[in-house]
PDB file of C-alpha atoms in Angstrom:
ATOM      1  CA  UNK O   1      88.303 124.113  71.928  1.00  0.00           C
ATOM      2  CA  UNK O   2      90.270 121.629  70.610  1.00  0.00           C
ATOM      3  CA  UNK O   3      93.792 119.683  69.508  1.00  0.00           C
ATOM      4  CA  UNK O   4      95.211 117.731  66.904  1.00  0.00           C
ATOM      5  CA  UNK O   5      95.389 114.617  67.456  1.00  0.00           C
ATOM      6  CA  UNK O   6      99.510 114.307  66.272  1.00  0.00           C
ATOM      7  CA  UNK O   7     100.366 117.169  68.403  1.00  0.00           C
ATOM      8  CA  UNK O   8      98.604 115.641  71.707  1.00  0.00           C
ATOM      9  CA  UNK O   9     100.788 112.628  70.547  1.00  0.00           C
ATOM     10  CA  UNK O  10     103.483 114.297  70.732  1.00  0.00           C
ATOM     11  CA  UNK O  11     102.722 116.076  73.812  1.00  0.00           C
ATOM     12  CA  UNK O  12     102.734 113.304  75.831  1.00  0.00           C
ATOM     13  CA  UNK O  13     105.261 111.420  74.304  1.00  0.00           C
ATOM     14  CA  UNK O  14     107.654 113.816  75.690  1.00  0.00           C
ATOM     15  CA  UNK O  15     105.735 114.277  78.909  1.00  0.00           C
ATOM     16  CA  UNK O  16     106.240 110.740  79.994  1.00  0.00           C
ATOM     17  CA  UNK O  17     109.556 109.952  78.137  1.00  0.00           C
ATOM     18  CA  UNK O  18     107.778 106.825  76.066  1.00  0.00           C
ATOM     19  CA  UNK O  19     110.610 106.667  73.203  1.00  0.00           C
ATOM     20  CA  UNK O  20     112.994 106.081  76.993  1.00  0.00           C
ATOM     21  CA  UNK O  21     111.308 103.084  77.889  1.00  0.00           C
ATOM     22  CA  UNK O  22     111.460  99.898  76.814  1.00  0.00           C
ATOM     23  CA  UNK O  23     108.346  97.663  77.098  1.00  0.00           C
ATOM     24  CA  UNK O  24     106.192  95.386  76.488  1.00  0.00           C
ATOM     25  CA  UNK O  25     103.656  97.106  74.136  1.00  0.00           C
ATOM     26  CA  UNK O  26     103.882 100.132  71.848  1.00  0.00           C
ATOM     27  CA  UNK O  27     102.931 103.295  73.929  1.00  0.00           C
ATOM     28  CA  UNK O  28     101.749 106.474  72.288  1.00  0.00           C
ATOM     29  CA  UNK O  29      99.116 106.518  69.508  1.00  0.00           C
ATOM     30  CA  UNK O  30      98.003 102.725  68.839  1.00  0.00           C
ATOM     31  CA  UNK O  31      95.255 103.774  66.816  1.00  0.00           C
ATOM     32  CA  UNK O  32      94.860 106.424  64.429  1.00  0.00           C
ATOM     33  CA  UNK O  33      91.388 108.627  64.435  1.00  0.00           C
ATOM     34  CA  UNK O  34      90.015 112.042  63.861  1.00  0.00           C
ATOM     35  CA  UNK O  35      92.705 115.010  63.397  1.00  0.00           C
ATOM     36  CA  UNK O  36      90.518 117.170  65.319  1.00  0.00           C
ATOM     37  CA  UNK O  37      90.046 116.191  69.663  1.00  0.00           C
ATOM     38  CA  UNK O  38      87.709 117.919  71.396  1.00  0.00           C
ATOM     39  CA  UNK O  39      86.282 115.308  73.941  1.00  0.00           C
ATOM     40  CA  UNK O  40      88.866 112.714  75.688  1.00  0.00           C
ATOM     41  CA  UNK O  41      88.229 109.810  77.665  1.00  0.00           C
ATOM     42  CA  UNK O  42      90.233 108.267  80.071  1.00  0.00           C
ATOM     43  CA  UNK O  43      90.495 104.699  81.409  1.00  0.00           C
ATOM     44  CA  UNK O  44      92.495 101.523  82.769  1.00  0.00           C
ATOM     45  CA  UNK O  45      91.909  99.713  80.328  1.00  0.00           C
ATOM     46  CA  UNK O  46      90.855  99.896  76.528  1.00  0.00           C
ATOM     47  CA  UNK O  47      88.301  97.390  77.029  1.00  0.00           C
ATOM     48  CA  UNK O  48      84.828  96.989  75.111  1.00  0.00           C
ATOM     49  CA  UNK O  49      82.779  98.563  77.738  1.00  0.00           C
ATOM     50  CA  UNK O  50      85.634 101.610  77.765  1.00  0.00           C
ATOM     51  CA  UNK O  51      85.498 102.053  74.170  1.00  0.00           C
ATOM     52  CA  UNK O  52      81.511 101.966  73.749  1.00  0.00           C
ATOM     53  CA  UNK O  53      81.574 104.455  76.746  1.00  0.00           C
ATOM     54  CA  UNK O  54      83.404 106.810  74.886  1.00  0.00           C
ATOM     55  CA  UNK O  55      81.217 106.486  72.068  1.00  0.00           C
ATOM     56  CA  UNK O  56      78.571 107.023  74.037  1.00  0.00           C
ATOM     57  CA  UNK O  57      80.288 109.681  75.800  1.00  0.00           C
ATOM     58  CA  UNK O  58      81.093 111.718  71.932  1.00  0.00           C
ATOM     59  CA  UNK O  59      85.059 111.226  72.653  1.00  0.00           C
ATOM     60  CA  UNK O  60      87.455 111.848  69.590  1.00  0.00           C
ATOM     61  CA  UNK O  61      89.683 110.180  72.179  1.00  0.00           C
ATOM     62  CA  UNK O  62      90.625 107.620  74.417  1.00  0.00           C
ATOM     63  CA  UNK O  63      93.939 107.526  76.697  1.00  0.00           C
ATOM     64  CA  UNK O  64      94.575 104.322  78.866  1.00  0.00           C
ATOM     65  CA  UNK O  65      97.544 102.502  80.737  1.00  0.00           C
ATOM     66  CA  UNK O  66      96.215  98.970  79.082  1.00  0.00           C
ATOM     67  CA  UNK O  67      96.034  99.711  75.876  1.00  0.00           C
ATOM     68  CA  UNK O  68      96.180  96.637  72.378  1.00  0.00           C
ATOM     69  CA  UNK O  69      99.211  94.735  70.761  1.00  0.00           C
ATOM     70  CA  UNK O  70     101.029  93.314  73.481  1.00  0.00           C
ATOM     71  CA  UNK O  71     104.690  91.156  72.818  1.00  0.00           C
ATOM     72  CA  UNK O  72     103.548  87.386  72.558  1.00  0.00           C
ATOM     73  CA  UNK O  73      99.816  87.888  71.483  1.00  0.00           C
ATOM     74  CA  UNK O  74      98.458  86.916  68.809  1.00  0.00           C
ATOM     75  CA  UNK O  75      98.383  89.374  65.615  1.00  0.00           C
ATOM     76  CA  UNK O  76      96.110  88.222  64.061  1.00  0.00           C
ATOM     77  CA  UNK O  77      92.618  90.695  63.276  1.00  0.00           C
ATOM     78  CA  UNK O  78      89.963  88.757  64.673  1.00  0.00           C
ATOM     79  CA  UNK O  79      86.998  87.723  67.642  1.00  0.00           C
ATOM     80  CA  UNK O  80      87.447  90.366  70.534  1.00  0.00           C
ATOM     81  CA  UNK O  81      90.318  92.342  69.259  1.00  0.00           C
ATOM     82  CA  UNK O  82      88.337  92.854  65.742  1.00  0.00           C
ATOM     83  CA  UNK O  83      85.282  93.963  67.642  1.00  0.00           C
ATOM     84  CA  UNK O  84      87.332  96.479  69.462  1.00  0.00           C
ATOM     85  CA  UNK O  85      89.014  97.869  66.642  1.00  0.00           C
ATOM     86  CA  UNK O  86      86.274  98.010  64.530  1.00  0.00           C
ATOM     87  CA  UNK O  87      84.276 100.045  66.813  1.00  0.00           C
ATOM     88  CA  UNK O  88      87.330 102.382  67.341  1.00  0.00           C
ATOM     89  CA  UNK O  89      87.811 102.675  63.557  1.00  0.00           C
ATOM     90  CA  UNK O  90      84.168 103.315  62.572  1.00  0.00           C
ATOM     91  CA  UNK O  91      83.865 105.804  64.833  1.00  0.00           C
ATOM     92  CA  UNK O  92      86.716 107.409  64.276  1.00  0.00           C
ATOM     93  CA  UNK O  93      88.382 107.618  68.077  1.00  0.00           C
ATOM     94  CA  UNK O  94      92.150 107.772  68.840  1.00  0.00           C
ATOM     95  CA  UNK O  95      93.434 105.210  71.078  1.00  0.00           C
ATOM     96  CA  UNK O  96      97.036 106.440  72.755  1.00  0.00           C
ATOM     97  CA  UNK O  97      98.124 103.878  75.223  1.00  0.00           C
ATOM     98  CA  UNK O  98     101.032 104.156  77.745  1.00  0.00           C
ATOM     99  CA  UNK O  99     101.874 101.424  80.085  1.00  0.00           C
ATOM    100  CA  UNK O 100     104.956 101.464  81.973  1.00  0.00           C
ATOM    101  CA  UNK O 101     105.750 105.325  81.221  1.00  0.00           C
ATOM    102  CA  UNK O 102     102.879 105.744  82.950  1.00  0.00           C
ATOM    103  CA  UNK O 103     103.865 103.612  86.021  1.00  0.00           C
ATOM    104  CA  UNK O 104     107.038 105.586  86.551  1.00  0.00           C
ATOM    105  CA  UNK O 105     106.288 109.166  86.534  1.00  0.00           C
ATOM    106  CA  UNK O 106     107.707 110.973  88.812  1.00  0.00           C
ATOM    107  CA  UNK O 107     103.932 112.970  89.048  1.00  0.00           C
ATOM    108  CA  UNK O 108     101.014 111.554  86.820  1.00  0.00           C
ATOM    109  CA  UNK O 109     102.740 107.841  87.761  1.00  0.00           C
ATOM    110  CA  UNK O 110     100.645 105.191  89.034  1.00  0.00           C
ATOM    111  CA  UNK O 111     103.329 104.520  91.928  1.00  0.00           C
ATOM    112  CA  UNK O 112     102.986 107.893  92.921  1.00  0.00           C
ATOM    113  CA  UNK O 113      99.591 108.792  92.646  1.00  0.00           C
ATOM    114  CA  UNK O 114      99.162 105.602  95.245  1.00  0.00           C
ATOM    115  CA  UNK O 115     101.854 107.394  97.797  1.00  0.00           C
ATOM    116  CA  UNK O 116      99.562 110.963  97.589  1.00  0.00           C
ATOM    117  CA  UNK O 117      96.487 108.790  98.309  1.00  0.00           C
ATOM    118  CA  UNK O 118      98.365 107.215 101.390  1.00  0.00           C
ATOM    119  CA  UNK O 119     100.256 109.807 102.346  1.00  0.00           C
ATOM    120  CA  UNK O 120     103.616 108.585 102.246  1.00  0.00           C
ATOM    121  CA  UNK O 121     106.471 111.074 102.696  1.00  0.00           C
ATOM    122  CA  UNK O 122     110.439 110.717 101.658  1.00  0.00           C
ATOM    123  CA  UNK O 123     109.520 109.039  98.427  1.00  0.00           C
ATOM    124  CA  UNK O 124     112.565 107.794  95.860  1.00  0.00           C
ATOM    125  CA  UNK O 125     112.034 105.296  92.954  1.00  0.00           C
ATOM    126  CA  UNK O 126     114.603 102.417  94.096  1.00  0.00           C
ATOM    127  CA  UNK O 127     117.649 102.888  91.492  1.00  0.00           C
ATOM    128  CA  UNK O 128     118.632  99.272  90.976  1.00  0.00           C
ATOM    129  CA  UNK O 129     115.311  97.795  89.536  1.00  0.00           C
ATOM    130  CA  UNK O 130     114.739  98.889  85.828  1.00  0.00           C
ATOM    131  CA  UNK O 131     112.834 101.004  84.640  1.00  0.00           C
ATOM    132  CA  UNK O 132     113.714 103.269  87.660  1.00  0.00           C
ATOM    133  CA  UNK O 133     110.630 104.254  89.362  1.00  0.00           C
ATOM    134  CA  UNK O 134     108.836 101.131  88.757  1.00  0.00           C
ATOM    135  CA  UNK O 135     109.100 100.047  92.165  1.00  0.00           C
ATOM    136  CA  UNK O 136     109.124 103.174  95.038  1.00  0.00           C
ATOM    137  CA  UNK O 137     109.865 102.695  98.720  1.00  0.00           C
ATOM    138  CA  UNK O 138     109.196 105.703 101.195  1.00  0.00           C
ATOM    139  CA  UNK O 139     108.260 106.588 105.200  1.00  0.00           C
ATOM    140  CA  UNK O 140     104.587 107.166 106.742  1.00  0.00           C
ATOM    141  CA  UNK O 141     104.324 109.889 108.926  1.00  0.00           C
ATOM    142  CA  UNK O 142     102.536 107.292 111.429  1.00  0.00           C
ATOM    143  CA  UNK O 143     103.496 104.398 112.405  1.00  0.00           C
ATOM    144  CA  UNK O 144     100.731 101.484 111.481  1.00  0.00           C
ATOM    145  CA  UNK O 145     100.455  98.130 111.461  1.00  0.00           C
ATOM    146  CA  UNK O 146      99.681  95.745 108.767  1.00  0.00           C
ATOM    147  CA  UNK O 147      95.950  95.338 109.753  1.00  0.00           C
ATOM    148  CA  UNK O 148      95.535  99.075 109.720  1.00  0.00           C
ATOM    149  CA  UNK O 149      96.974  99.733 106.377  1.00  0.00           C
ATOM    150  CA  UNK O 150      95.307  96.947 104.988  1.00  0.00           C
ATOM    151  CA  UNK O 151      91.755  99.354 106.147  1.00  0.00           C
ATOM    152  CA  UNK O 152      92.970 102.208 105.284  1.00  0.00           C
ATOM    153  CA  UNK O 153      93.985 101.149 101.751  1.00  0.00           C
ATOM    154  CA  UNK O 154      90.114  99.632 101.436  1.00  0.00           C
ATOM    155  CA  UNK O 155      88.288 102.921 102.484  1.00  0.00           C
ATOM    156  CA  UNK O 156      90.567 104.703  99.757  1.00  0.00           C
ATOM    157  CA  UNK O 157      90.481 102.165  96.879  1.00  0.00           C
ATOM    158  CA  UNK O 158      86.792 100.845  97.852  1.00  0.00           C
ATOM    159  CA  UNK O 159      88.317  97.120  97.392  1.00  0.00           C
ATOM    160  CA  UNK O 160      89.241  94.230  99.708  1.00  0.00           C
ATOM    161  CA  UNK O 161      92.827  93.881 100.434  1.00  0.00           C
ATOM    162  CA  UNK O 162      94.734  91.227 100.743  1.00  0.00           C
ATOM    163  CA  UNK O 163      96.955  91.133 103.943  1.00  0.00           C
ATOM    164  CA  UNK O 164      99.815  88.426 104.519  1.00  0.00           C
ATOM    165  CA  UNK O 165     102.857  87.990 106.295  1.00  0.00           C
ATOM    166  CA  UNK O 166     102.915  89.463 109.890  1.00  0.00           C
ATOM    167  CA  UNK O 167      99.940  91.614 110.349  1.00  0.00           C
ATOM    168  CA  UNK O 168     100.769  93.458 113.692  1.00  0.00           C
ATOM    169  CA  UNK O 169     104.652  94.534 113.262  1.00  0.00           C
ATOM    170  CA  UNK O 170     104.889  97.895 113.185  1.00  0.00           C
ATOM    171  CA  UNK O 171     105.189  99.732 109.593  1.00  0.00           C
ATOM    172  CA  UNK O 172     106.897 103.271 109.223  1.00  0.00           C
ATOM    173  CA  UNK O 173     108.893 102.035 105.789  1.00  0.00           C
ATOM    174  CA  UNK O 174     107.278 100.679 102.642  1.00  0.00           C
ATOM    175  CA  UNK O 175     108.023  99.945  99.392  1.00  0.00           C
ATOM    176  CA  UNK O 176     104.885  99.735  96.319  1.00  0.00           C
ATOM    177  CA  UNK O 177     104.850  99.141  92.963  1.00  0.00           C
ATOM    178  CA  UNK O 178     101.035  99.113  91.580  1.00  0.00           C
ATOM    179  CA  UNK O 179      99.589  96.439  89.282  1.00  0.00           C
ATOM    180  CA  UNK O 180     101.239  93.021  89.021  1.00  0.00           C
ATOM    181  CA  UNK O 181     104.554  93.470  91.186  1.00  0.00           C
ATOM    182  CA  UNK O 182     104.200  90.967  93.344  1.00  0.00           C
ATOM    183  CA  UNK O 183     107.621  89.625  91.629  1.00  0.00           C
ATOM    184  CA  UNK O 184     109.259  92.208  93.825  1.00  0.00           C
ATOM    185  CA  UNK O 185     108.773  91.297  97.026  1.00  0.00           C
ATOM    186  CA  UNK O 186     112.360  89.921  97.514  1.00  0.00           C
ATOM    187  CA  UNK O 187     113.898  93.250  96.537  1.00  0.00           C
ATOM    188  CA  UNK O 188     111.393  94.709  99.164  1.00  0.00           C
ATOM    189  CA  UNK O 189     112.729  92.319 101.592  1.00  0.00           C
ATOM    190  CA  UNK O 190     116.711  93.661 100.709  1.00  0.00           C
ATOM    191  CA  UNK O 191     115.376  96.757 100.954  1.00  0.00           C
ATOM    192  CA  UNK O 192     114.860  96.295 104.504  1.00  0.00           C
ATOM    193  CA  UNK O 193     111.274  97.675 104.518  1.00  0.00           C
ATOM    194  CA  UNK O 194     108.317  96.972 106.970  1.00  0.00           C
ATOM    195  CA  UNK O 195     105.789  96.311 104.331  1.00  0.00           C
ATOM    196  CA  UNK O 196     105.047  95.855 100.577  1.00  0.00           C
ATOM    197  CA  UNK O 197     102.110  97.196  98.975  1.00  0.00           C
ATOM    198  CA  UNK O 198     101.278  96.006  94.802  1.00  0.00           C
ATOM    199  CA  UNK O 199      98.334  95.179  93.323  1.00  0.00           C
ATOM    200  CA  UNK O 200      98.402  91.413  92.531  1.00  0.00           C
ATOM    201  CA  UNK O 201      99.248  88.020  94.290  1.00  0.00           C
ATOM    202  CA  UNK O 202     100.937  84.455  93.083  1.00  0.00           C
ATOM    203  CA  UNK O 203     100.786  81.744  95.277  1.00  0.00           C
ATOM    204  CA  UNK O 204     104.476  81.483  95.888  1.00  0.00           C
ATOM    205  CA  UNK O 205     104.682  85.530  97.246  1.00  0.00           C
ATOM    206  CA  UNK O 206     102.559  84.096 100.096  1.00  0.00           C
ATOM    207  CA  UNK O 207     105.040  81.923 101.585  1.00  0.00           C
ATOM    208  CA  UNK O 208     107.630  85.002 100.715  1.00  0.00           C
ATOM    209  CA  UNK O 209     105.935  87.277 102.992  1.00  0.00           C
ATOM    210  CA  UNK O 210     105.936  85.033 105.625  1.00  0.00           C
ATOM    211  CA  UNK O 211     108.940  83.498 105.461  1.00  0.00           C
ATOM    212  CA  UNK O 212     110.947  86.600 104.766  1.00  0.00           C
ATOM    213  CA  UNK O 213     108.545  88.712 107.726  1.00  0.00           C
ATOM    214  CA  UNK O 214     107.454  91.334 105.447  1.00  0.00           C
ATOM    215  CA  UNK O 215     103.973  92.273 105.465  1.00  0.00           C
ATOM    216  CA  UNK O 216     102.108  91.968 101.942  1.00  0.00           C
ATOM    217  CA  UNK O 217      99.157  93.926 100.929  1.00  0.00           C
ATOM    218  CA  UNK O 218      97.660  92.778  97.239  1.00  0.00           C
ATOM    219  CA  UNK O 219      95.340  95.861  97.071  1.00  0.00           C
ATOM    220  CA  UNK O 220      94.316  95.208  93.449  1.00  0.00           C
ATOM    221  CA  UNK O 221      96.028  95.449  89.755  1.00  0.00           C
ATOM    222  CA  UNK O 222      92.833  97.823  87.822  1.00  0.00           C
ATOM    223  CA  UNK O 223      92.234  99.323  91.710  1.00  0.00           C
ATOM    224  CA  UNK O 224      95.750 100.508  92.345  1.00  0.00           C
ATOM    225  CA  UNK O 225      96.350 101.682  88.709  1.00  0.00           C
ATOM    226  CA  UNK O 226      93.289 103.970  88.265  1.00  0.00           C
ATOM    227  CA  UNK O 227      94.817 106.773  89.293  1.00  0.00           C
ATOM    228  CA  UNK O 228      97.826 107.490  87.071  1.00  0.00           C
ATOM    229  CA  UNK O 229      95.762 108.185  83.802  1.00  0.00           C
ATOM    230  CA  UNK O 230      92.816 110.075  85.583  1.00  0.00           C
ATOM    231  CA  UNK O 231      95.715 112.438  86.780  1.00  0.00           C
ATOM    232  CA  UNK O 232      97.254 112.537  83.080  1.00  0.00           C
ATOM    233  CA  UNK O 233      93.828 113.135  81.991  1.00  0.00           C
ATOM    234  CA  UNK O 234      93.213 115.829  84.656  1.00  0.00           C
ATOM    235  CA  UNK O 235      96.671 117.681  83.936  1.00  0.00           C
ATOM    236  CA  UNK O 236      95.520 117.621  80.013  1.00  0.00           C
ATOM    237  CA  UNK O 237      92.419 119.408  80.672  1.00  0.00           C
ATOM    238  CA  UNK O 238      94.302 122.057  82.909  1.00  0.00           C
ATOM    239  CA  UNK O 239      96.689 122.545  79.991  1.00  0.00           C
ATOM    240  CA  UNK O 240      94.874 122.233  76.664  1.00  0.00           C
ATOM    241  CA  UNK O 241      91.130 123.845  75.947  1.00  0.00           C
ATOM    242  CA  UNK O 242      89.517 120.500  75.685  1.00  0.00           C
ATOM    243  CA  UNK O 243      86.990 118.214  78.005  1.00  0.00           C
ATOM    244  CA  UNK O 244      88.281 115.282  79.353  1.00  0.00           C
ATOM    245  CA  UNK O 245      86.348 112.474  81.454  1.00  0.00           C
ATOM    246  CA  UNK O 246      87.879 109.441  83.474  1.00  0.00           C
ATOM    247  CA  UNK O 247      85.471 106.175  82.799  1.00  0.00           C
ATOM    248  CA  UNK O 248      86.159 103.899  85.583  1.00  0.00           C
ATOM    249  CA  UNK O 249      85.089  99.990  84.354  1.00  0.00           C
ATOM    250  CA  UNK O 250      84.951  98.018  87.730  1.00  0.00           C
ATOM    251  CA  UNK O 251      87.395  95.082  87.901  1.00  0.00           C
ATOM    252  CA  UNK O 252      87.426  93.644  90.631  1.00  0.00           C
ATOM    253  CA  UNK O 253      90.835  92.103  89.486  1.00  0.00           C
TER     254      UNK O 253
END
């Protein structure tokens, strides 16, 4: 009824390649707690209101995709990052954290746990932009229209959506990357796809989408990304003989 906390490290280092990837955090274990897991809890985001639901929840465990110590942040100990470790220290909970390993997987990967959800068929991570599978491009099996999509996407994510560029051209080819990828709408447009679905907007990807005729759907950086780590978590409760629960914290970023 339970696991060690090194060997579920290791685990799922190897499941999602994280010594392979290069990024912008560490991802794996980020903070050290109790040897013994028997209750895990999942998230977006290692926020406050995550980790004091886990405590409330009895977790000897929590795995996100946003986890601490990002490159260019401060290191310093102190104010809201103190408060967070302290809580996670006192009580003695594991934090493991994996960002962009968890993006890219080919099955528990953000990107494609947002192509099961819409149904998209043909999928291939597009070689050329690094790491591969960090942006995906694929075929629906209907065709749509920018309006429609930009529905269907908020009955399944229970968000608004943002919808720009042309919003009646029909879509049968799409490319996605979840999150903050609205930096790759260009290589969308070389792509030569109808639309591009990610989860944030600048104010400059605006006049991209409707200069370049692409239709742009910004369905939402926490929405869009919820779904990679409650599969992880689901997949570690299949395999190991412990209880894992996915906390969802609304953002309505």
């Amino acid at each position: 009824m339970s696991i060690n906390n090194l060997e579920l490290k290791n685990y799922l280092d190897g499941v999602l390649r994280a010594n392979e990837i290069s990024d912008y955090c560490p991802n794996g274990l980020q903070v050290e707690g109790t040897g013994k897991i028997k209750k895990i809890v999942t998230g977006v985001t290692a926020s406050q209101a995550l980790v004091d639901a886990a405590i409330d929840a009895d977790a000897d465990a929590i795995i996100v995709h946003h986890g601490y110590f990002w490159k260019g942040e401060s290191q310093t100990i102190t104010g809201m990052k103190k408060r967070r470790l302290s809580a996670l220290l006192t009580n003695n909970i594991n934090l493991y954290a994996y960002h962009l390993p968890l993006d890219v997987h080919p099955e528990f990967g953000n990107n494609r746990q947002l192509a099961s959800l819409l149904g998209i068929q043909d999928i291939h991570a597009v070689s050329h932009v690094k790491p591969i599978g960090v942006v995906m491009q694929g075929t629906l099996e209907d065709e749509t229209d920018g309006v429609t999509l930009q529905s269907t996407l908020q009955q399944i994510l229970k968000r608004d959506v943002l919808l720009e560029g042309p919003t009646s051209k029909p879509i049968t080819t799409l490319a996605w990357c979840t999150g903050g990828g609205q930096g790759f709408i260009e290589q969308a447009v070389e792509l030569g796809v109808d639309a591009f679905i990610t989860g944030e907007v600048s104010e400059q990807t605006v006049h991209t989408a409707r200069e370049m005729g692409i239709t742009f759907l910004a369905a939402g950086h926490h929405a869009t990304e919820r779904y990679g780590v409650k599969s992880l978590g689901e997949h570690i409760a299949e395999h190991f003989d412990v209880t894992v629960e996915f906390i969802d914290i609304d953002n309505p970023a």
